[in-house]
Amino acid sequence: METALGYMFLAGAFALIVSMALMLARLIGGPTLYDRLLAVNSFGTKTVLFLCVFCFIIDRPDGVDIALLYALMNFIATIAVLKFFNYRALDVNLNRVSVKGEDA
Amino acid sequence: MHDPHVLLRVISKFLIPIIALFALYVQFHGDYGPGGGFQAGVILAASVILYALIFGLDAAKKAFPPSWVRIGMTIGVLLYGGTGVVTWLLGGEYLNYSVLAHEASHGQHYGILAVELGVLVTVTTVMIAIFYAFGSRQPETDERDW
Amino acid sequence: MIELVLAATAPSESAVHIDWLSVFRFAGSLISLAAGLFFVLAGTIGVIRLPDFYTRLHAAGMTDTLGAELILLALMFQSGFSQMTLKLVLVAIFLLITSPTATHAVAHAAHEAGLKPLLGPYKAPEVDEGT
Amino acid sequence: MFRSALILVLALVATWLTLSGYFKPLLLKLGVISICFVLFLCFRMRILDRETAAYGTLPRTLSYFVWLFVEIVKANMAVVRAVLSPSMEVSPKVVKVPAPQKTDIAKSMFANSITLTPGTVSVNMESDHILVHALLSEMSDPADFAEMGVRSAWAVGEDMGDV
């Protein structure tokens, strides 16, 4: 059973890599900038999943921290790139309510 | 009031404390798992950068003033170097932590904590300084140029 | 002689005993891993096949939600009640929170930039066998 | 604000214990220091309010997610069928969904729930409605959205009447 489990997760990791490679095709060929961003974002999600599965295969639970970090960084990177391409600058306040954040 | 970025604001506010706490977790668990001062500094800076991305650079500079950045960059290096000098004064070699406490292993623990704290402060403030420098750049191209 | 035979049969009798809990965990993780990979691959194929940006968003969302959660569930089945399960739950929660927000941000940016969605019924073009 | 700070501290303690898993005195002390620092950072950023500490209605949110998960599974089946069929018949449609929720957090929960169910993506958030792009035209039924809106508002503590 142990080896069956190992092969199962290996197959899962391989399938994730295949799907990441297919996503790269959309990243390279995507007609618009937003297609590319979508592909990058989806690629990041798959990277998180791959990291989780891979840490399981090599039996090191610490690696899940890295997956957690990657999920957060993926979000920040997407927002930063989007903001840069929409406003051509990072110094824009996206918050139209007061900084206090109380509900208007 | 028309506010198209409601969702980004709410979710980012939810995430900022968690990212900061995660940074400090990475900082203090450097000897149990992957992590350490450098990575923690980058993650802590990322939480400030997320705040700056959503609320603008001015609000970020109010929350985390540039003067803190300048002070932090020096304090971090001083902490690192100062630990070395203290071990030197206590009779060991430069950065030989064993002399910091009565027991060698305790001394090494405290020494590593101090040095990693120095790395954390320096890396955080340098990352934020780089972001402030990049973020203050005004767009050179017009909206119609591209 | 009889004692020897008994001693020889005793271990084999205990080997027949099946650990149902681990069988259940194995089956659960096998099923959820297979389903999760199916949704991930279907989402990827959707991103490749669908005609325009806004429709591709839906396929990518399919990967981000059910695919990701099911694969993490498969890992949780195997790790049992441990530190790792809690961390995997945390990863799942973060993916549930951040991925729709990032999708919304990309869609909103495209909408603001004036990218027009393709509307109305759409069918995949027939594959031309001759060329 | 104090109530939000208290809720945030409880949530941060839970997060720290989940991440760390060690109960050594030194690490617990460092955890207390970390949580104090995070609270200080949030105070400096002026984000200590209900949106940052959205854990106050956790039981309701969890039971809402159970309902949402069923919806996600149903929507996934429909999208998979549409995407993997050879003819790939899709009928994209853009609809305006009314969003009468009062608080920003309820609106965000609603928009995120719409995006989480595959086949519908919230594209733009106006003051009283959300622009939704639907992959299949049968998914753009206003009644479904209304139910989801009421339930998601309930999940973050805003009562909007019966489902």
XYZ file of C-alpha atoms in Angstrom:
544
model
C 0.000 0.000 0.000
C 2.840 2.374 0.815
C 4.361 2.096 -2.638
C 0.914 2.395 -4.225
C 0.444 5.659 -2.362
C 3.833 6.892 -3.493
C 3.087 6.138 -7.131
C -0.343 7.752 -6.801
C 1.094 11.032 -5.560
C 3.907 10.876 -8.118
C 1.302 10.530 -10.845
C -0.560 13.476 -9.353
C 2.587 15.616 -9.368
C 3.254 14.632 -12.963
C -0.291 15.566 -14.015
C 0.096 18.931 -12.301
C 3.329 19.558 -14.215
C 1.588 18.659 -17.484
C -1.200 21.086 -16.737
C 1.348 23.788 -15.846
C 3.088 23.230 -19.160
C -0.227 23.555 -20.993
C -0.864 26.785 -19.095
C 2.499 28.069 -20.373
C 1.099 27.730 -23.909
C -1.644 30.195 -23.003
C 0.933 32.399 -21.317
C 3.055 32.595 -24.475
C 0.258 32.653 -27.007
C -2.364 34.665 -25.125
C -3.592 37.427 -27.401
C -4.082 40.059 -24.706
C -2.167 41.085 -21.630
C -5.036 39.906 -19.441
C -4.921 36.388 -20.869
C -1.276 36.245 -19.877
C -2.025 37.512 -16.376
C -4.765 34.948 -15.997
C -2.346 32.238 -17.075
C 0.285 33.440 -14.598
C -2.248 33.462 -11.790
C -3.498 29.983 -12.621
C 0.094 28.785 -12.951
C 0.729 30.064 -9.439
C -2.228 28.147 -8.025
C -0.944 24.978 -9.632
C 2.510 25.673 -8.223
C 1.001 25.814 -4.733
C -0.701 22.462 -5.303
C 2.468 20.956 -6.743
C 4.492 22.126 -3.744
C 1.995 20.523 -1.356
C 2.049 17.211 -3.226
C 5.837 17.282 -3.580
C 6.354 17.932 0.136
C 4.141 14.951 0.776
C 6.211 12.743 -1.503
C 9.534 13.668 0.086
C 7.837 13.620 3.530
C 8.879 17.057 4.738
C 5.916 18.912 6.230
C 7.888 22.174 6.431
C 7.391 22.638 2.731
C 3.727 23.466 3.188
C 4.888 26.793 4.650
C 6.453 27.580 1.296
C 3.197 26.702 -0.465
C 1.319 29.007 1.902
C 3.792 31.778 1.196
C 3.495 31.214 -2.538
C -0.288 31.545 -2.368
C 0.018 34.906 -0.625
C 2.808 36.182 -2.905
C 0.859 35.126 -5.993
C -1.998 37.368 -4.888
C 0.247 40.358 -4.168
C 2.139 39.943 -7.448
C -1.082 39.799 -9.479
C -2.372 42.980 -7.862
C 0.938 44.795 -8.290
C 1.255 43.913 -11.979
C -2.372 44.805 -12.673
C -2.056 48.111 -10.910
C 1.129 48.946 -12.755
C -0.361 48.186 -16.148
C -3.647 49.974 -15.482
C -2.276 53.161 -13.992
C 1.354 53.102 -15.241
C 2.356 53.924 -11.674
C 2.207 52.357 -8.244
C 1.405 55.567 -6.385
C -2.372 55.480 -6.798
C -4.847 55.225 -3.975
C -7.382 52.544 -4.874
C -9.390 53.287 -1.758
C -12.137 55.835 -2.369
C -13.469 55.703 1.183
C -11.580 57.382 4.011
C -8.462 55.604 5.217
C -10.197 54.921 8.519
C -12.125 52.224 6.732
C -15.392 52.809 8.528
C -18.394 51.893 6.441
C -19.812 54.882 4.650
C -20.361 56.169 -2.940
C -18.903 54.629 -6.062
C -16.011 52.433 -5.046
C -14.931 49.907 -7.669
C -12.120 48.410 -5.604
C -14.245 47.376 -2.617
C -13.301 43.736 -2.940
C -9.561 44.366 -3.144
C -9.685 46.605 -0.107
C -11.676 44.226 2.082
C -9.627 41.154 1.208
C -6.304 42.941 1.539
C -7.257 44.278 4.951
C -8.101 40.726 5.940
C -4.766 39.406 4.656
C -2.314 42.064 5.905
C -2.226 40.956 9.597
C -1.932 37.318 8.588
C 0.975 38.005 6.232
C 2.767 40.013 8.924
C 2.238 37.228 11.471
C 3.447 34.659 8.957
C 6.609 36.728 8.460
C 7.331 36.675 12.181
C 6.591 32.944 12.317
C 9.171 32.368 9.585
C 11.595 34.585 11.506
C 11.362 32.729 14.804
C 11.175 29.188 13.443
C 14.365 29.454 11.429
C 15.929 26.575 13.360
C 12.900 24.242 13.014
C 11.978 24.677 9.375
C 12.799 26.733 6.327
C 13.160 30.380 7.129
C 15.277 32.973 8.806
C 15.811 36.670 8.867
C 16.098 37.329 5.163
C 12.915 35.559 4.082
C 10.976 36.959 7.028
C 12.099 40.472 6.160
C 10.887 40.128 2.599
C 7.495 38.776 3.730
C 7.077 41.512 6.331
C 7.906 44.099 3.674
C 5.341 42.420 1.410
C 2.582 43.116 3.912
C 3.500 46.804 3.961
C 3.749 46.790 0.164
C 0.261 45.266 -0.115
C -1.020 48.073 2.103
C 0.736 50.626 -0.087
C -0.695 49.074 -3.247
C -4.264 49.359 -1.990
C -4.244 52.537 0.088
C -1.658 54.506 -1.865
C 1.886 55.501 -1.105
C 0.947 58.469 1.079
C -1.043 56.357 3.531
C 1.798 53.824 3.632
C 4.285 56.595 4.357
C 2.049 57.739 7.217
C 1.870 54.216 8.642
C 5.520 53.360 8.062
C 7.379 56.689 7.792
C 10.531 57.008 5.663
C 12.371 58.101 8.792
C 11.726 54.641 10.250
C 13.182 53.210 7.084
C 16.402 55.165 7.483
C 16.660 54.375 11.194
C 15.830 50.701 10.642
C 18.491 50.243 7.996
C 21.172 51.457 10.420
C 19.763 49.739 13.524
C 19.729 46.384 11.773
C 23.356 46.555 10.731
C 24.323 47.852 14.171
C 22.509 44.937 15.824
C 24.373 42.485 13.643
C 27.743 44.103 14.133
C 27.050 44.944 17.761
C 26.445 41.294 18.632
C 29.847 40.538 17.197
C 31.470 43.332 19.162
C 29.767 42.219 22.384
C 31.049 38.675 21.975
C 34.441 40.181 21.283
C 34.307 42.222 24.482
C 33.210 39.175 26.451
C 36.364 37.410 25.439
C 35.313 35.290 22.469
C 35.979 35.692 18.778
C 33.872 37.966 16.590
C 30.312 36.465 16.486
C 31.249 33.542 18.728
C 27.891 33.324 20.489
C 28.922 30.760 23.081
C 30.216 33.430 25.456
C 26.873 35.305 25.606
C 25.441 33.166 28.419
C 26.736 30.811 31.050
C 25.831 27.802 28.961
C 27.225 27.657 25.444
C 24.006 26.399 23.831
C 21.916 29.159 25.464
C 24.420 31.740 24.352
C 24.245 30.469 20.804
C 20.454 30.683 20.915
C 20.457 34.304 22.080
C 23.208 35.258 19.654
C 21.383 33.802 16.693
C 18.161 35.526 17.773
C 19.915 38.907 17.946
C 21.693 38.487 14.620
C 18.544 37.279 12.866
C 16.635 40.235 14.306
C 19.243 42.533 12.793
C 18.858 40.831 9.422
C 15.043 41.089 9.690
C 15.085 44.821 10.425
C 17.592 45.594 7.688
C 15.922 43.518 4.987
C 12.424 44.810 5.804
C 13.437 48.425 5.725
C 15.602 48.079 2.613
C 12.765 46.348 0.746
C 10.347 49.087 1.776
C 12.888 51.741 0.809
C 13.221 50.172 -2.651
C 9.434 50.079 -3.000
C 9.068 53.698 -1.925
C 11.735 54.702 -4.433
C 10.038 52.798 -7.270
C 6.541 53.802 -6.267
C 7.319 57.499 -6.140
C 8.349 57.387 -9.799
C 5.834 59.266 -11.890
C 4.691 57.708 -15.169
C 6.769 58.958 -18.072
C 4.500 57.736 -20.843
C 1.086 59.117 -21.508
C -2.009 56.932 -21.517
C -2.213 57.145 -25.325
C 1.421 56.371 -26.061
C 1.172 52.619 -25.819
C 4.574 -31.094 15.498
C 1.111 -29.752 16.102
C 2.550 -26.813 18.004
C 4.819 -26.050 15.077
C 1.910 -26.005 12.661
C -0.085 -23.782 14.982
C 2.832 -21.415 15.305
C 3.155 -21.297 11.537
C -0.546 -20.614 10.944
C -0.975 -18.006 13.677
C 0.912 -15.167 11.915
C -0.827 -15.803 8.617
C -4.184 -15.611 10.367
C -3.333 -12.181 11.781
C -2.074 -11.065 8.363
C -5.576 -11.625 6.962
C -6.839 -8.975 9.342
C -7.446 -5.832 7.300
C -6.784 -2.369 8.660
C -10.052 -0.821 7.510
C -9.113 2.667 8.558
C -6.083 2.811 6.278
C -8.080 1.255 3.453
C -10.694 3.970 3.877
C -8.021 6.649 3.904
C -6.359 5.199 0.826
C -9.651 5.024 -1.065
C -10.644 8.526 0.003
C -7.379 10.085 -1.055
C -7.339 8.110 -4.317
C -10.832 9.249 -5.250
C -10.373 12.883 -4.280
C -6.939 13.088 -5.926
C -8.322 11.653 -9.159
C -11.311 14.003 -9.102
C -9.134 16.986 -8.283
C -6.702 16.215 -11.097
C -9.650 15.766 -13.448
C -10.934 19.251 -12.616
C -7.446 20.789 -12.850
C -6.834 19.245 -16.269
C -10.352 20.127 -17.459
C -9.770 23.713 -16.371
C -6.476 23.826 -18.230
C -8.068 22.417 -21.373
C -10.801 25.016 -20.993
C -8.259 27.820 -20.772
C -6.668 26.531 -23.993
C -9.917 25.941 -25.878
C -12.354 28.683 -24.945
C -12.679 31.579 -27.387
C -12.114 34.792 -25.434
C -10.658 36.164 -22.242
C -13.862 36.384 -20.197
C -14.872 32.807 -20.932
C -11.368 31.597 -20.051
C -11.806 33.125 -16.606
C -14.464 30.528 -15.828
C -12.229 27.615 -16.756
C -9.390 28.989 -14.637
C -11.800 29.427 -11.736
C -12.769 25.784 -12.003
C -9.136 24.814 -11.409
C -8.792 27.225 -8.530
C -11.809 26.071 -6.579
C -12.803 22.456 -6.789
C -9.553 21.124 -8.284
C -7.358 22.709 -5.632
C -9.625 21.860 -2.720
C -9.961 18.212 -3.753
C -6.209 17.729 -4.165
C -5.621 19.290 -0.743
C -8.357 17.024 0.654
C -6.520 14.000 -0.736
C -3.372 15.080 1.108
C -5.376 15.690 4.299
C -6.723 12.131 4.177
C -3.184 10.816 4.279
C -1.705 13.142 6.887
C -4.332 12.335 9.508
C -4.666 14.482 12.635
C -1.350 16.269 12.584
C 0.312 19.636 12.236
C 0.423 19.196 8.489
C -3.364 18.851 8.215
C -3.878 22.164 9.963
C -1.414 23.818 7.603
C -3.122 22.249 4.588
C -6.444 23.620 5.872
C -4.793 27.033 6.076
C -3.539 26.709 2.487
C -7.058 25.730 1.382
C -8.599 28.741 3.150
C -6.081 31.114 1.607
C -6.680 29.708 -1.855
C -10.440 30.090 -1.321
C -9.968 33.728 -0.345
C -7.252 34.921 -2.706
C -8.009 33.149 -5.978
C -11.504 34.644 -6.576
C -10.176 38.054 -5.577
C -7.310 37.814 -8.057
C -9.728 36.602 -10.743
C -12.034 39.527 -10.021
C -9.088 41.938 -10.151
C -7.957 40.649 -13.565
C -11.520 40.739 -14.934
C -12.107 44.211 -13.551
C -8.868 45.507 -15.066
C -9.798 44.067 -18.462
C -13.252 45.623 -18.206
C -11.791 49.002 -17.266
C -9.326 48.809 -20.145
C -12.274 48.351 -22.514
C -11.868 44.711 -23.528
C -15.227 43.734 -25.003
C -16.644 40.332 -24.079
C -17.826 37.932 -26.731
C -21.604 37.614 -26.308
C -24.273 35.288 -27.592
C -24.151 31.584 -28.419
C -20.786 30.243 -29.523
C -19.875 26.882 -30.972
C -16.454 25.457 -31.589
C -15.590 25.580 -35.289
C -15.833 22.249 -37.081
C -12.490 20.551 -37.521
C -11.645 20.428 -41.193
C -10.401 16.926 -41.932
C -8.973 17.757 -45.364
C -6.365 20.294 -44.357
C -12.256 49.206 17.583
C -11.373 47.481 20.868
C -13.769 44.680 20.049
C -12.142 44.269 16.624
C -8.699 44.289 18.218
C -9.758 41.574 20.668
C -11.215 39.390 17.915
C -8.116 39.938 15.806
C -5.857 38.921 18.691
C -7.825 35.694 19.213
C -7.607 34.898 15.499
C -3.884 35.660 15.430
C -3.273 33.398 18.437
C -5.092 30.585 16.636
C -3.090 31.224 13.461
C 0.198 31.270 15.367
C -0.539 27.976 17.126
C -1.623 26.427 13.829
C 1.572 27.505 12.125
C 3.991 26.821 14.948
C 2.805 23.677 16.682
C 5.552 24.014 19.300
C 4.583 24.794 22.884
C 8.044 25.647 24.207
C 8.135 28.646 26.558
C 10.598 30.604 24.429
C 8.528 30.194 21.275
C 5.304 31.103 23.110
C 6.976 34.292 24.393
C 8.133 35.117 20.895
C 4.583 34.474 19.683
C 3.196 36.994 22.155
C 5.777 39.534 20.977
C 4.876 38.822 17.336
C 1.151 39.282 17.936
C 1.780 42.558 19.767
C 3.895 43.760 16.841
C 1.235 42.791 14.286
C -1.402 44.603 16.348
C 0.840 47.666 16.494
C 1.338 47.536 12.709
C -2.439 47.302 12.145
C -2.960 50.207 14.517
C -0.434 52.296 12.597
C -2.115 51.371 9.318
C -5.553 52.331 10.751
C -7.122 49.078 9.606
C -8.374 47.870 12.986
C -12.066 47.521 12.202
C -14.691 44.930 11.371
C -13.323 44.221 7.921
C -9.866 43.281 9.166
C -11.255 41.207 12.038
C -13.949 39.440 10.056
C -13.865 36.422 12.368
C -16.714 37.586 14.597
C -19.307 35.536 12.722
C -17.167 32.476 12.142
C -19.854 29.790 12.841
C -22.235 31.433 10.395
C -19.483 31.755 7.787
C -18.564 28.098 8.119
C -22.156 26.914 7.710
C -22.496 29.240 4.720
C -19.424 27.662 3.143
C -21.017 24.238 3.428
C -23.974 25.507 1.384
C -21.636 27.272 -1.037
C -19.603 24.100 -1.552
C -22.677 22.264 -2.838
C -23.331 25.116 -5.255
C -19.688 25.031 -6.388
C -19.885 21.301 -7.113
C -23.114 21.722 -9.111
C -21.716 24.641 -11.126
C -18.454 22.761 -11.742
C -20.340 19.854 -13.302
C -22.147 22.177 -15.712
C -18.960 23.999 -16.730
C -16.981 20.779 -17.187
C -19.723 19.400 -19.424
C -19.723 22.576 -21.521
C -15.939 22.785 -21.811
C -15.162 19.146 -22.572
C -17.967 18.508 -25.089
C -16.584 18.534 -28.649
C -18.974 21.219 -29.898
C -18.308 23.360 -26.786
C -21.612 25.196 -26.839
C -21.295 28.208 -24.592
C -23.471 31.291 -24.493
C -21.629 34.094 -22.672
C -23.840 36.759 -21.218
C -23.309 39.878 -19.125
C -25.952 40.653 -16.512
C -26.383 43.277 -13.833
C -27.077 41.638 -10.483
C -28.585 43.897 -7.809
C -26.480 44.044 -4.661
C -28.583 45.696 -1.953
C -26.147 44.769 0.838
C -25.301 47.691 3.070
C -21.861 46.831 4.384
C -18.798 46.560 2.172
C -17.855 43.235 3.688
C -21.219 41.687 2.758
C -20.823 43.000 -0.783
C -17.326 41.499 -0.975
C -18.564 38.170 0.319
C -21.306 38.201 -2.320
C -18.898 39.095 -5.134
C -16.401 36.453 -4.047
C -19.150 33.831 -3.829
C -20.210 34.695 -7.385
C -16.635 34.293 -8.602
C -16.123 31.088 -6.621
C -18.981 29.319 -8.376
C -17.527 28.548 -11.804
C -19.533 29.853 -14.704
C -20.068 33.267 -13.165
C -17.433 35.944 -12.576
C -18.068 39.312 -10.966
C -16.496 41.835 -13.316
C -17.339 45.242 -11.921
C -18.724 46.457 -8.619
C -20.967 49.504 -8.836
C -22.659 51.135 -5.873
C -25.892 49.100 -6.019
C -25.249 46.300 -8.461
C -22.519 43.920 -9.604
C -21.730 43.314 -13.254
C -21.544 39.546 -13.739
C -20.212 37.645 -16.723
C -21.874 34.240 -17.077
C -20.524 31.439 -19.239
C -23.884 29.738 -19.817
C -27.031 31.785 -20.159
C -28.993 29.476 -17.838
C -26.583 30.425 -15.047
C -27.658 34.079 -15.129
C -30.942 33.533 -13.318
C -31.604 36.490 -10.957
C -33.381 34.290 -8.381
C -30.246 32.208 -7.753
C -28.172 35.331 -7.255
C -30.754 36.785 -4.869
C -30.621 33.680 -2.682
C -26.832 33.694 -2.695
C -26.834 37.394 -1.818
C -29.092 36.922 1.197
C -27.127 33.933 2.421
C -23.709 35.557 1.982
C -24.900 38.680 3.804
C -26.166 36.454 6.623
C -22.751 34.749 6.731
C -21.015 37.996 7.682
C -23.694 39.120 10.115
C -26.028 41.250 8.038
C -29.656 40.100 8.093
C -31.547 40.776 4.904
C -34.725 38.824 5.602
C -35.679 35.325 4.567
C -34.039 33.351 1.835
